[in-house]
CSV table of C-alpha atoms in Angstrom, one decimal:
chain,number,residue,atom,x,y,z
A,1,LEU,CA,24.7,-31.3,-2.1
A,2,GLN,CA,22.4,-28.7,-0.5
A,3,LYS,CA,24.3,-25.8,-2.1
A,4,SER,CA,24.1,-27.6,-5.5
A,5,LEU,CA,20.4,-28.2,-5.1
A,6,ASN,CA,19.8,-24.5,-4.1
A,7,GLU,CA,21.7,-23.3,-7.2
A,8,THR,CA,20.0,-25.8,-9.6
A,9,PHE,CA,16.4,-25.2,-8.7
A,10,GLY,CA,16.1,-21.5,-8.8
A,11,ALA,CA,13.2,-19.6,-7.2
A,12,ASP,CA,10.0,-20.5,-8.9
A,13,LYS,CA,7.0,-21.6,-6.8
A,14,TYR,CA,7.9,-25.4,-7.1
A,15,SER,CA,11.6,-25.1,-6.6
A,16,GLU,CA,11.4,-25.8,-2.8
A,17,ALA,CA,9.2,-28.9,-3.4
A,18,ARG,CA,11.6,-30.3,-6.0
A,19,LYS,CA,14.5,-29.7,-3.8
A,20,GLU,CA,12.7,-31.4,-0.8
A,21,VAL,CA,11.8,-34.5,-2.9
A,22,LEU,CA,15.3,-34.9,-4.3
A,23,THR,CA,17.0,-34.4,-0.9
A,24,ASN,CA,14.7,-37.1,0.5
A,25,MET,CA,15.5,-39.4,-2.4
A,26,PHE,CA,19.3,-38.8,-2.0
A,27,SER,CA,19.3,-39.6,1.7
A,28,ARG,CA,17.3,-42.8,1.5
A,29,PRO,CA,20.2,-45.0,0.4
A,30,MET,CA,22.4,-43.9,3.4
A,31,GLN,CA,22.9,-46.7,5.9
A,32,MET,CA,20.7,-46.3,9.0
A,33,ALA,CA,22.5,-46.2,12.4
A,34,LEU,CA,21.7,-49.2,14.6
A,35,TYR,CA,21.7,-49.6,18.3
A,36,PHE,CA,23.7,-52.4,19.7
A,37,CYS,CA,25.3,-53.6,23.0
A,38,THR,CA,29.1,-53.5,22.7
A,39,GLY,CA,29.3,-56.3,25.2
A,40,VAL,CA,27.8,-58.8,22.8
A,41,LEU,CA,29.9,-57.8,19.7
A,42,GLU,CA,33.5,-58.7,19.4
A,43,ASP,CA,34.2,-56.9,16.1
A,44,GLU,CA,35.4,-53.5,17.2
A,45,PRO,CA,35.4,-52.0,13.7
A,46,LEU,CA,31.6,-52.1,14.0
A,47,PHE,CA,32.0,-49.4,16.8
A,48,ARG,CA,33.5,-46.9,14.4
A,49,HIS,CA,31.8,-43.9,12.9
A,50,TYR,CA,32.6,-43.8,9.2
A,51,ALA,CA,31.8,-40.2,8.4
A,52,LEU,CA,33.5,-38.8,11.6
A,53,ASN,CA,36.4,-41.2,11.2
A,54,VAL,CA,36.5,-42.1,14.9
A,55,PRO,CA,37.1,-45.7,16.2
A,56,PHE,CA,34.6,-45.6,19.0
A,57,TYR,CA,31.3,-43.7,18.9
A,58,THR,CA,28.0,-43.5,20.7
A,59,HIS,CA,25.1,-41.2,20.0
A,60,PHE,CA,22.3,-40.2,22.2
A,61,THR,CA,19.9,-37.3,22.7
A,62,SER,CA,17.8,-36.1,25.5
A,63,PRO,CA,16.5,-39.1,27.5
A,64,ILE,CA,13.0,-37.8,27.2
A,65,ARG,CA,12.9,-38.6,23.5
A,66,ARG,CA,13.6,-42.3,23.1
A,67,TYR,CA,14.0,-45.3,25.4
A,68,ALA,CA,17.4,-46.2,23.7
A,69,ASP,CA,18.7,-42.8,24.9
A,70,ILE,CA,17.6,-43.5,28.5
A,71,ILE,CA,19.6,-46.7,28.4
A,72,VAL,CA,22.7,-44.9,27.0
A,73,HIS,CA,22.4,-42.2,29.6
A,74,ARG,CA,22.2,-44.8,32.4
A,75,LEU,CA,25.1,-46.8,31.0
A,76,LEU,CA,27.3,-43.7,30.6
A,77,SER,CA,26.4,-42.5,34.1
A,78,ALA,CA,27.3,-45.9,35.5
A,79,SER,CA,30.6,-46.2,33.5
A,80,LEU,CA,31.6,-42.7,34.8
A,81,GLY,CA,30.8,-43.8,38.4
A,82,ALA,CA,28.1,-41.2,38.8
A,83,SER,CA,25.4,-43.9,39.4
A,84,SER,CA,25.2,-47.5,40.3
A,85,PRO,CA,25.4,-50.0,37.4
A,86,ILE,CA,22.0,-50.9,35.8
A,87,LYS,CA,20.8,-54.4,36.6
A,88,MET,CA,20.5,-55.7,33.1
A,89,GLU,CA,22.6,-58.5,31.5
A,90,LYS,CA,24.3,-57.6,28.2
A,91,GLU,CA,22.0,-60.0,26.4
A,92,ALA,CA,18.9,-58.1,27.7
A,93,ILE,CA,20.4,-54.8,26.7
A,94,GLN,CA,21.0,-56.3,23.2
A,95,ARG,CA,17.3,-57.4,23.0
A,96,GLN,CA,16.2,-53.9,23.9
A,97,ALA,CA,18.5,-52.5,21.2
A,98,ASP,CA,17.1,-55.0,18.7
A,99,HIS,CA,13.6,-53.9,19.6
A,100,CYS,CA,14.5,-50.2,19.3
A,101,ASN,CA,16.0,-50.9,15.9
A,102,ASP,CA,12.9,-52.7,14.7
A,103,ARG,CA,10.6,-49.9,15.9
A,104,LYS,CA,12.9,-47.3,14.3
A,105,MET,CA,12.9,-49.1,11.0
A,106,ALA,CA,9.2,-49.5,11.0
A,107,SER,CA,8.7,-45.8,11.8
A,108,LYS,CA,11.1,-44.9,8.9
A,109,ARG,CA,9.2,-47.2,6.5
A,110,VAL,CA,5.8,-45.6,7.5
A,111,GLN,CA,7.4,-42.1,7.0
A,112,GLU,CA,8.6,-43.1,3.6
A,113,LEU,CA,5.3,-44.6,2.5
A,114,SER,CA,3.5,-41.5,3.8
A,115,ALA,CA,5.8,-39.2,1.8
A,116,ASP,CA,5.2,-41.4,-1.3
A,117,LEU,CA,1.5,-41.2,-0.8
A,118,PHE,CA,1.6,-37.4,-0.3
A,119,PHE,CA,3.8,-37.0,-3.4
A,120,ALA,CA,1.4,-39.2,-5.5
A,121,ILE,CA,-1.6,-37.0,-4.4
A,122,PHE,CA,0.5,-33.9,-5.2
A,123,VAL,CA,1.3,-35.1,-8.7
A,124,ARG,CA,-2.4,-36.2,-9.3
A,125,VAL,CA,-3.7,-32.7,-8.2
A,126,ARG,CA,-1.1,-30.9,-10.3
């Protein structure tokens, strides 16, 4: 997609802006990843990563970024025997995951609305 956009929009002064807007619009319909506690879900196909075609998948980044990543690091560390198990019931972990999902969706929505506002101002000025 990116290669196609690069070839289509050429090199005029607005090509980068057009490419950015369309890339954003193309990526919006993609399903957003959700945090969940595997201990409360019995449907293992939900654990799979469609694009990578793997049956079990977890994702995390540096634990300084998001609370969900801290939980994943702690759970992985405990499951590998490198630390003691965390003292949270699976239902409490799921509530934390739900809260993280809610905050992530709200943040995404604000980001989209901000981009829409900026684009509207851009169009009005031009």
